[in-house]
């Protein structure tokens, strides 16, 4: 790695960013807050509009009305990015619906442009080595092609030995010392519906399964109920404090993983200092590229791989929409399809979509006759199971009629009669 002197303050970003640039931002816990906050604050000083490629945003940096010089885009509208997108009507046109594991190849081949990359690096305990810290993703590939790479050097970010070699391969143009703590994403308290969903999910996950699950109240609730399980494995795209707690409880041992036996694996990290402390200098915790973590060959080799994901709505045949909630665009492809589809390739694996049966206000069913705007993120043959607080719909090898019956049975009772009528109208059934 070529690392310039570490600065105490950033130079003006207008001196580094040109009008029309594609600016790629580090995601999840690896967002370089010192740099991204400066980008938002100095947006009016830029020579013209730039395209900002966002990923899983766990901070509030972009949760505001953005200056017109910042045109938000990315592989979806994730987490804290939603308000920034909403501040610019029509910004959905800047979203790239590329499957997550293909993003690295797209940047590497130049199909997705990267002019300026903003990322975070972590420091080893002896202060002599650098790693990628909390993410080993498409941002790294983008940095290899960018004109300008700006790195926040964060002493509190966990040093991850598995990413040291990838960090060493980068050219850094500007290095700045972190001006504050790293991104924090604490566990979330589940509501009653989420607790009931979690109980159903935990009941279908067997001992010795390898689990994939993300962040949020529902994943946290599921992970909390898996503590009595034995010899689980962890292979995910994004993990936080609840997954770390499950490792520390002894429920996750990774002993029966046929691939990466004894190792926990993820692509990115969130959580708080608890997760960061566990991962810091921990050779048993691997941060791997999505070309590995999300690849069909990798997932097929895992024993009893159980992928637990969510969606905004699921229709009565099993098609899932994770991109439009009926009122606005949010979410995206992400790694949803990679994990859910490939769980079916794993011996004893299951692709699970778990969601509350209604919107938060209870006025709309999320089990629907047809998805909003016909939006389909997962095909009807992709997920094995759909789970709500009302139960489990096992869709494996089920006919259209059986699927509809099972899906309506896990809808909120207030909407079941209407769903029956809508299904009969769509199917032509008597």
Short mmCIF file of C-alpha atoms in Angstrom, two decimals:
data_model
loop_
_atom_site.label_atom_id
_atom_site.label_comp_id
_atom_site.label_asym_id
_atom_site.label_seq_id
_atom_site.Cartn_x
_atom_site.Cartn_y
_atom_site.Cartn_z
CA UNK A 1 0.00 0.00 0.00
CA UNK A 2 1.13 3.50 -0.81
CA UNK A 3 -0.06 5.60 2.13
CA UNK A 4 0.55 9.35 2.16
CA UNK A 5 1.03 11.29 5.42
CA UNK A 6 -2.11 11.07 7.57
CA UNK A 7 -3.78 14.47 7.77
CA UNK A 8 -5.63 15.86 10.77
CA UNK A 9 -8.18 17.54 8.48
CA UNK A 10 -9.40 16.99 4.96
CA UNK A 11 -8.44 19.40 2.19
CA UNK A 12 -11.46 21.04 0.54
CA UNK A 13 -13.31 18.33 -1.36
CA UNK A 14 -13.88 20.71 -4.27
CA UNK A 15 -10.14 20.37 -4.95
CA UNK A 16 -10.51 16.58 -5.30
CA UNK A 17 -13.94 16.04 -6.85
CA UNK A 18 -14.89 17.17 -10.35
CA UNK A 19 -18.33 17.88 -11.76
CA UNK A 20 -19.86 14.69 -13.13
CA UNK A 21 -17.70 12.39 -11.02
CA UNK A 22 -18.94 9.03 -9.78
CA UNK A 23 -18.28 9.02 -6.03
CA UNK A 24 -18.34 5.60 -4.35
CA UNK A 25 -19.02 5.53 -0.60
CA UNK A 26 -17.98 2.88 1.94
CA UNK A 27 -21.01 1.15 3.46
CA UNK A 28 -22.31 -0.38 6.70
CA UNK A 29 -19.89 0.01 9.62
CA UNK A 30 -17.14 0.95 7.15
CA UNK A 31 -18.66 4.28 6.12
CA UNK A 32 -15.86 6.87 6.59
CA UNK A 33 -17.94 9.40 8.50
CA UNK A 34 -15.20 12.04 8.56
CA UNK A 35 -15.24 12.10 4.77
CA UNK A 36 -18.93 11.50 4.01
CA UNK A 37 -20.10 14.19 6.42
CA UNK A 38 -17.67 16.60 4.80
CA UNK A 39 -19.13 15.66 1.40
CA UNK A 40 -22.65 16.54 2.54
CA UNK A 41 -21.52 19.75 4.26
CA UNK A 42 -19.39 20.93 1.33
CA UNK A 43 -21.77 19.90 -1.46
CA UNK A 44 -22.51 23.51 -2.38
CA UNK A 45 -18.80 24.15 -3.03
CA UNK A 46 -18.47 21.45 -5.70
CA UNK A 47 -18.06 22.56 -9.31
CA UNK A 48 -21.23 20.70 -10.32
CA UNK A 49 -23.42 17.67 -9.63
CA UNK A 50 -21.82 14.31 -8.84
CA UNK A 51 -23.30 10.81 -8.69
CA UNK A 52 -23.01 9.29 -5.21
CA UNK A 53 -23.12 5.48 -5.10
CA UNK A 54 -24.55 4.38 -1.74
CA UNK A 55 -24.88 0.92 -0.24
CA UNK A 56 -26.24 -0.25 3.11
CA UNK A 57 -26.27 3.06 4.98
CA UNK A 58 -26.32 2.55 8.77
CA UNK A 59 -25.60 6.19 9.66
CA UNK A 60 -27.74 9.33 9.41
CA UNK A 61 -25.32 11.05 7.01
CA UNK A 62 -27.71 10.92 4.07
CA UNK A 63 -30.95 10.95 6.07
CA UNK A 64 -31.74 14.52 5.07
CA UNK A 65 -32.55 16.68 2.09
CA UNK A 66 -29.43 16.60 -0.07
CA UNK A 67 -27.96 19.48 -2.03
CA UNK A 68 -28.71 19.17 -5.78
CA UNK A 69 -24.98 18.65 -6.35
CA UNK A 70 -25.31 15.23 -4.72
CA UNK A 71 -27.31 12.84 -6.90
CA UNK A 72 -27.94 9.71 -4.83
CA UNK A 73 -27.74 6.29 -6.43
CA UNK A 74 -26.48 2.83 -5.55
CA UNK A 75 -27.60 -0.79 -5.65
CA UNK A 76 -30.75 0.03 -3.68
CA UNK A 77 -32.34 2.51 -1.30
CA UNK A 78 -31.05 1.05 1.93
CA UNK A 79 -31.41 2.15 5.54
CA UNK A 80 -30.47 5.76 6.19
CA UNK A 81 -30.33 6.61 2.49
CA UNK A 82 -34.12 6.71 2.10
CA UNK A 83 -34.59 10.36 3.10
CA UNK A 84 -31.78 11.50 0.85
CA UNK A 85 -33.38 9.75 -2.11
CA UNK A 86 -36.80 11.15 -1.20
CA UNK A 87 -35.39 14.69 -1.24
CA UNK A 88 -34.70 14.36 -4.96
CA UNK A 89 -37.79 13.18 -6.88
CA UNK A 90 -36.94 10.78 -9.65
CA UNK A 91 -33.66 9.66 -8.06
CA UNK A 92 -34.78 6.04 -8.47
CA UNK A 93 -33.41 6.33 -12.02
CA UNK A 94 -29.91 6.31 -10.47
CA UNK A 95 -30.40 2.95 -8.73
CA UNK A 96 -28.52 0.04 -10.32
CA UNK A 97 -30.49 -3.24 -10.03
CA UNK A 98 -27.38 -5.42 -10.20
CA UNK A 99 -27.21 -8.50 -7.93
CA UNK A 100 -24.88 -7.77 -5.04
CA UNK A 101 -22.26 -10.40 -5.84
CA UNK A 102 -21.87 -8.98 -9.36
CA UNK A 103 -21.02 -5.44 -8.25
CA UNK A 104 -17.32 -6.17 -7.78
CA UNK A 105 -17.08 -7.47 -11.35
CA UNK A 106 -19.04 -4.50 -12.68
CA UNK A 107 -16.64 -2.01 -11.09
CA UNK A 108 -13.62 -4.11 -12.00
CA UNK A 109 -14.62 -4.20 -15.67
CA UNK A 110 -15.47 -0.50 -15.71
CA UNK A 111 -19.16 -1.03 -16.49
CA UNK A 112 -19.83 0.88 -13.28
CA UNK A 113 -17.70 4.00 -13.09
CA UNK A 114 -15.61 4.99 -10.07
CA UNK A 115 -13.81 8.35 -10.13
CA UNK A 116 -13.56 9.06 -6.40
CA UNK A 117 -13.75 6.44 -3.65
CA UNK A 118 -14.25 7.20 0.04
CA UNK A 119 -13.42 4.30 2.34
CA UNK A 120 -12.28 3.45 5.85
CA UNK A 121 -9.15 1.62 7.00
CA UNK A 122 -8.45 0.07 10.41
CA UNK A 123 -5.14 0.03 12.29
CA UNK A 124 -3.53 -2.99 13.98
CA UNK A 125 -2.79 -2.92 17.71
CA UNK A 126 0.90 -2.24 17.05
CA UNK A 127 0.00 0.62 14.71
CA UNK A 128 2.09 -0.83 11.90
CA UNK A 129 -0.48 -2.51 9.68
CA UNK A 130 -3.75 -1.55 8.02
CA UNK A 131 -6.79 -3.62 7.10
CA UNK A 132 -10.13 -2.97 5.42
CA UNK A 133 -11.77 -3.27 8.83
CA UNK A 134 -15.52 -3.76 8.51
CA UNK A 135 -16.08 -4.37 4.79
CA UNK A 136 -14.43 -6.28 1.96
CA UNK A 137 -16.80 -5.32 -0.82
CA UNK A 138 -17.22 -3.64 -4.21
CA UNK A 139 -15.75 -0.42 -2.78
CA UNK A 140 -12.33 -2.10 -2.75
CA UNK A 141 -12.62 -3.04 -6.43
CA UNK A 142 -13.83 0.47 -7.25
CA UNK A 143 -10.81 1.93 -5.44
CA UNK A 144 -8.46 0.03 -7.73
CA UNK A 145 -9.87 1.92 -10.73
CA UNK A 146 -10.54 5.33 -9.19
CA UNK A 147 -8.68 8.53 -9.95
CA UNK A 148 -8.74 9.56 -6.29
CA UNK A 149 -9.02 7.35 -3.19
CA UNK A 150 -9.72 9.06 0.14
CA UNK A 151 -9.24 6.94 3.25
CA UNK A 152 -10.37 7.65 6.78
CA UNK A 153 -7.84 6.00 9.13
CA UNK A 154 -9.91 4.94 12.13
CA UNK A 155 -8.19 3.78 15.33
CA UNK A 156 -11.46 2.41 16.75
CA UNK A 157 -12.39 0.34 13.70
CA UNK A 158 -11.59 -3.36 14.19
CA UNK A 159 -8.43 -4.62 12.55
CA UNK A 160 -9.46 -7.70 10.56
CA UNK A 161 -6.53 -9.95 9.63
CA UNK A 162 -8.44 -11.53 6.74
CA UNK A 163 -8.56 -8.17 4.90
CA UNK A 164 -4.96 -7.05 5.46
CA UNK A 165 -3.70 -8.28 2.09
CA UNK A 166 -6.56 -6.58 0.22
CA UNK A 167 -5.85 -3.31 2.02
CA UNK A 168 -2.17 -3.59 1.12
CA UNK A 169 -3.08 -3.75 -2.58
CA UNK A 170 -4.67 -0.29 -2.59
CA UNK A 171 -3.24 3.07 -3.59
CA UNK A 172 -4.40 5.80 -1.20
CA UNK A 173 -4.24 9.41 -2.38
CA UNK A 174 -5.56 11.21 0.71
CA UNK A 175 -5.47 9.80 4.24
CA UNK A 176 -7.22 11.56 7.10
CA UNK A 177 -7.41 10.75 10.78
CA UNK A 178 -10.96 9.93 11.97
CA UNK A 179 -12.66 12.87 13.66
CA UNK A 180 -15.14 10.83 15.74
CA UNK A 181 -16.44 7.36 16.55
CA UNK A 182 -17.21 4.77 13.89
CA UNK A 183 -20.79 4.11 12.74
CA UNK A 184 -22.88 2.50 15.49
CA UNK A 185 -25.92 0.32 14.77
CA UNK A 186 -27.23 -1.03 18.10
CA UNK A 187 -29.67 -3.89 18.48
CA UNK A 188 -33.34 -3.03 18.09
CA UNK A 189 -36.16 -4.05 20.41
CA UNK A 190 -38.72 -6.21 18.58
CA UNK A 191 -42.45 -5.58 18.65
CA UNK A 192 -44.94 -8.35 19.43
CA UNK A 193 -45.38 -9.38 15.78
CA UNK A 194 -41.63 -9.62 15.33
CA UNK A 195 -41.29 -11.79 18.42
CA UNK A 196 -43.93 -14.17 17.07
CA UNK A 197 -42.27 -14.30 13.65
CA UNK A 198 -38.91 -14.98 15.29
CA UNK A 199 -40.35 -17.91 17.23
CA UNK A 200 -41.59 -19.50 13.99
CA UNK A 201 -38.22 -18.93 12.28
CA UNK A 202 -36.24 -20.37 15.19
CA UNK A 203 -38.45 -23.47 15.13
CA UNK A 204 -37.51 -24.32 11.53
CA UNK A 205 -33.75 -23.81 11.99
CA UNK A 206 -32.15 -27.11 13.06
CA UNK A 207 -29.01 -27.67 15.11
CA UNK A 208 -25.81 -27.59 13.04
CA UNK A 209 -27.40 -25.27 10.48
CA UNK A 210 -25.35 -22.45 8.97
CA UNK A 211 -27.34 -19.23 9.17
CA UNK A 212 -27.42 -16.06 7.11
CA UNK A 213 -29.31 -13.13 8.59
CA UNK A 214 -28.89 -9.35 8.69
CA UNK A 215 -29.55 -6.42 11.01
CA UNK A 216 -32.78 -5.06 12.47
CA UNK A 217 -35.44 -5.82 15.05
CA UNK A 218 -36.60 -9.06 13.40
CA UNK A 219 -33.10 -10.51 12.81
CA UNK A 220 -32.15 -9.53 16.36
CA UNK A 221 -35.23 -11.32 17.70
CA UNK A 222 -34.47 -14.46 15.66
CA UNK A 223 -30.85 -14.56 16.79
CA UNK A 224 -31.92 -14.12 20.40
CA UNK A 225 -34.10 -17.24 20.15
CA UNK A 226 -31.32 -19.40 18.70
CA UNK A 227 -29.22 -19.44 21.87
CA UNK A 228 -30.38 -22.93 22.82
CA UNK A 229 -29.40 -24.33 19.44
CA UNK A 230 -26.27 -26.43 19.10
CA UNK A 231 -23.26 -26.05 16.81
CA UNK A 232 -24.65 -23.43 14.45
CA UNK A 233 -22.50 -21.88 11.75
CA UNK A 234 -22.42 -18.25 10.59
CA UNK A 235 -22.09 -17.19 6.95
CA UNK A 236 -23.67 -13.85 6.13
CA UNK A 237 -23.50 -10.60 4.21
CA UNK A 238 -23.89 -8.21 7.15
CA UNK A 239 -23.76 -9.01 10.85
CA UNK A 240 -23.95 -7.02 14.08
CA UNK A 241 -24.13 -7.33 17.84
CA UNK A 242 -26.82 -10.04 17.98
CA UNK A 243 -24.78 -12.43 15.84
CA UNK A 244 -21.72 -11.74 17.99
CA UNK A 245 -23.79 -12.46 21.12
CA UNK A 246 -24.78 -15.80 19.61
CA UNK A 247 -21.12 -16.65 19.00
CA UNK A 248 -20.22 -15.67 22.55
CA UNK A 249 -23.11 -17.74 23.94
CA UNK A 250 -21.59 -20.87 22.40
CA UNK A 251 -24.52 -21.54 20.06
CA UNK A 252 -22.38 -20.68 17.03
CA UNK A 253 -19.30 -22.90 16.86
CA UNK A 254 -18.95 -23.32 13.08
CA UNK A 255 -17.88 -26.88 13.87
CA UNK A 256 -20.11 -28.53 11.26
CA UNK A 257 -19.55 -26.14 8.38
CA UNK A 258 -18.21 -28.09 5.42
CA UNK A 259 -16.56 -24.93 4.18
CA UNK A 260 -14.65 -22.54 6.48
CA UNK A 261 -14.95 -25.03 9.33
CA UNK A 262 -14.39 -23.21 12.60
CA UNK A 263 -14.71 -19.75 11.04
CA UNK A 264 -17.49 -17.15 11.07
CA UNK A 265 -17.76 -15.43 7.69
CA UNK A 266 -19.37 -12.20 6.51
CA UNK A 267 -18.92 -9.57 3.81
CA UNK A 268 -19.58 -6.50 5.97
CA UNK A 269 -19.94 -5.67 9.65
CA UNK A 270 -22.30 -3.37 11.54
CA UNK A 271 -23.13 -3.30 15.23
CA UNK A 272 -21.45 -1.35 18.01
CA UNK A 273 -18.22 -1.53 19.99
CA UNK A 274 -19.32 -4.99 21.16
CA UNK A 275 -19.10 -6.41 17.65
CA UNK A 276 -15.99 -4.40 16.88
CA UNK A 277 -14.16 -5.75 19.96
CA UNK A 278 -15.03 -9.34 19.09
CA UNK A 279 -13.83 -9.05 15.51
CA UNK A 280 -10.68 -7.02 16.27
CA UNK A 281 -7.57 -9.06 15.46
CA UNK A 282 -9.72 -12.23 15.49
CA UNK A 283 -8.36 -14.72 12.97
CA UNK A 284 -11.48 -16.88 13.39
CA UNK A 285 -13.73 -14.15 11.96
CA UNK A 286 -13.36 -13.69 8.21
CA UNK A 287 -14.45 -10.64 6.19
CA UNK A 288 -14.56 -11.97 2.64
CA UNK A 289 -15.49 -10.45 -0.76
CA UNK A 290 -19.03 -10.91 -2.06
CA UNK A 291 -17.63 -12.90 -4.97
CA UNK A 292 -17.01 -15.51 -2.27
CA UNK A 293 -19.67 -14.91 0.39
CA UNK A 294 -22.53 -14.66 -2.11
CA UNK A 295 -21.30 -17.11 -4.75
CA UNK A 296 -23.53 -20.11 -5.56
CA UNK A 297 -20.62 -22.56 -5.28
CA UNK A 298 -19.80 -21.28 -1.80
CA UNK A 299 -23.38 -21.39 -0.58
CA UNK A 300 -24.10 -24.78 -2.11
CA UNK A 301 -21.14 -26.24 -0.20
CA UNK A 302 -22.52 -25.14 3.18
CA UNK A 303 -24.41 -27.76 5.18
CA UNK A 304 -28.00 -26.89 6.13
CA UNK A 305 -27.61 -23.31 4.93
CA UNK A 306 -30.62 -21.35 6.22
CA UNK A 307 -30.95 -17.91 4.63
CA UNK A 308 -33.36 -15.69 6.59
CA UNK A 309 -34.34 -12.51 4.77
CA UNK A 310 -37.31 -10.17 4.48
CA UNK A 311 -39.40 -8.42 1.85
CA UNK A 312 -41.89 -5.58 1.66
CA UNK A 313 -44.66 -7.87 0.45
CA UNK A 314 -45.19 -11.39 -0.90
CA UNK A 315 -47.98 -12.43 -3.24
CA UNK A 316 -50.10 -15.54 -2.77
CA UNK A 317 -47.99 -17.53 -5.24
CA UNK A 318 -44.72 -16.76 -3.40
CA UNK A 319 -43.34 -13.89 -5.48
CA UNK A 320 -41.59 -11.36 -3.22
CA UNK A 321 -41.19 -7.62 -3.69
CA UNK A 322 -38.30 -6.00 -1.80
CA UNK A 323 -38.16 -2.73 -3.76
CA UNK A 324 -41.48 -0.83 -3.60
CA UNK A 325 -43.83 -0.60 -0.62
CA UNK A 326 -46.88 0.51 -2.58
CA UNK A 327 -46.16 4.18 -1.98
CA UNK A 328 -42.46 4.72 -2.58
CA UNK A 329 -39.32 2.97 -3.73
CA UNK A 330 -37.14 1.53 -0.98
CA UNK A 331 -34.94 -1.50 -0.53
CA UNK A 332 -33.35 -3.20 -3.51
CA UNK A 333 -31.92 -6.42 -4.86
CA UNK A 334 -28.94 -6.52 -2.52
CA UNK A 335 -27.90 -10.06 -1.67
CA UNK A 336 -31.48 -11.25 -1.21
CA UNK A 337 -31.63 -13.30 -4.38
CA UNK A 338 -28.09 -14.64 -3.99
CA UNK A 339 -28.80 -16.06 -0.55
CA UNK A 340 -32.42 -17.21 -0.85
CA UNK A 341 -31.99 -18.94 -4.21
CA UNK A 342 -28.71 -20.61 -3.30
CA UNK A 343 -30.00 -21.93 0.02
CA UNK A 344 -31.95 -24.42 -2.08
CA UNK A 345 -28.63 -25.77 -3.42
CA UNK A 346 -27.36 -26.56 0.08
CA UNK A 347 -27.96 -30.01 1.58
CA UNK A 348 -30.78 -29.47 4.08
CA UNK A 349 -30.83 -25.74 3.28
CA UNK A 350 -33.84 -23.44 3.33
CA UNK A 351 -34.52 -20.05 1.73
CA UNK A 352 -36.79 -18.18 4.15
CA UNK A 353 -38.63 -14.88 3.68
CA UNK A 354 -39.93 -13.53 6.99
CA UNK A 355 -42.14 -10.47 7.32
CA UNK A 356 -44.96 -8.96 9.37
CA UNK A 357 -48.35 -9.70 7.83
CA UNK A 358 -49.38 -6.02 7.74
CA UNK A 359 -47.89 -2.56 7.43
CA UNK A 360 -46.94 -0.90 10.72
CA UNK A 361 -50.26 0.94 10.90
CA UNK A 362 -52.13 -2.32 10.26
CA UNK A 363 -54.01 -0.84 7.30
CA UNK A 364 -52.38 -2.80 4.48
CA UNK A 365 -51.74 -6.49 4.12
CA UNK A 366 -48.21 -7.42 3.14
CA UNK A 367 -49.49 -10.74 1.87
CA UNK A 368 -51.05 -9.63 -1.40
CA UNK A 369 -52.79 -11.02 -4.46
CA UNK A 370 -50.29 -9.23 -6.70
CA UNK A 371 -47.25 -7.14 -5.83
CA UNK A 372 -47.14 -3.34 -6.01
CA UNK A 373 -46.53 -2.15 -9.57
CA UNK A 374 -45.92 -5.78 -10.48
CA UNK A 375 -42.54 -5.51 -8.76
CA UNK A 376 -40.89 -8.94 -8.36
CA UNK A 377 -37.51 -9.26 -6.61
CA UNK A 378 -37.79 -13.00 -5.94
CA UNK A 379 -39.59 -15.35 -8.27
CA UNK A 380 -42.18 -17.79 -6.98
CA UNK A 381 -39.70 -20.63 -7.27
CA UNK A 382 -36.98 -18.97 -5.19
CA UNK A 383 -38.08 -19.09 -1.53
CA UNK A 384 -38.85 -22.36 0.27
CA UNK A 385 -40.79 -20.77 3.09
CA UNK A 386 -42.63 -17.56 3.89
CA UNK A 387 -43.14 -16.81 7.58
CA UNK A 388 -45.34 -14.22 9.31
CA UNK A 389 -46.54 -13.92 12.89
CA UNK A 390 -49.46 -16.17 11.85
CA UNK A 391 -47.35 -19.15 10.87
CA UNK A 392 -45.22 -20.83 8.22
CA UNK A 393 -46.13 -21.32 4.56
CA UNK A 394 -43.99 -24.14 3.19
CA UNK A 395 -44.00 -23.61 -0.57
CA UNK A 396 -41.66 -26.41 -1.62
CA UNK A 397 -43.14 -28.29 -4.59
CA UNK A 398 -46.58 -26.77 -3.94
CA UNK A 399 -49.08 -26.16 -6.74
CA UNK A 400 -50.48 -22.70 -7.37
CA UNK A 401 -53.62 -23.63 -5.47
CA UNK A 402 -51.68 -25.03 -2.52
CA UNK A 403 -49.45 -21.98 -2.45
CA UNK A 404 -52.39 -19.60 -2.37
CA UNK A 405 -54.07 -21.58 0.41
CA UNK A 406 -50.93 -21.64 2.54
CA UNK A 407 -50.09 -18.00 1.94
CA UNK A 408 -53.59 -16.78 2.77
CA UNK A 409 -53.44 -18.83 5.98
CA UNK A 410 -50.48 -16.73 7.21
CA UNK A 411 -52.06 -13.39 6.28
CA UNK A 412 -53.70 -11.24 8.93
CA UNK A 413 -57.22 -12.70 9.47
CA UNK A 414 -58.80 -9.34 8.61
CA UNK A 415 -57.52 -9.60 5.03
CA UNK A 416 -57.97 -13.30 4.30
CA UNK A 417 -61.46 -13.12 2.82
CA UNK A 418 -60.48 -10.37 0.39
CA UNK A 419 -57.32 -12.27 -0.56
CA UNK A 420 -59.46 -15.32 -1.33
CA UNK A 421 -61.69 -13.26 -3.62
CA UNK A 422 -58.71 -11.61 -5.32
CA UNK A 423 -56.98 -14.95 -5.84
CA UNK A 424 -60.08 -16.51 -7.36
CA UNK A 425 -60.44 -13.53 -9.69
CA UNK A 426 -56.81 -13.80 -10.79
CA UNK A 427 -56.74 -17.57 -11.17
CA UNK A 428 -60.18 -18.06 -12.67
CA UNK A 429 -60.87 -20.68 -9.99
CA UNK A 430 -64.48 -21.30 -9.11
#
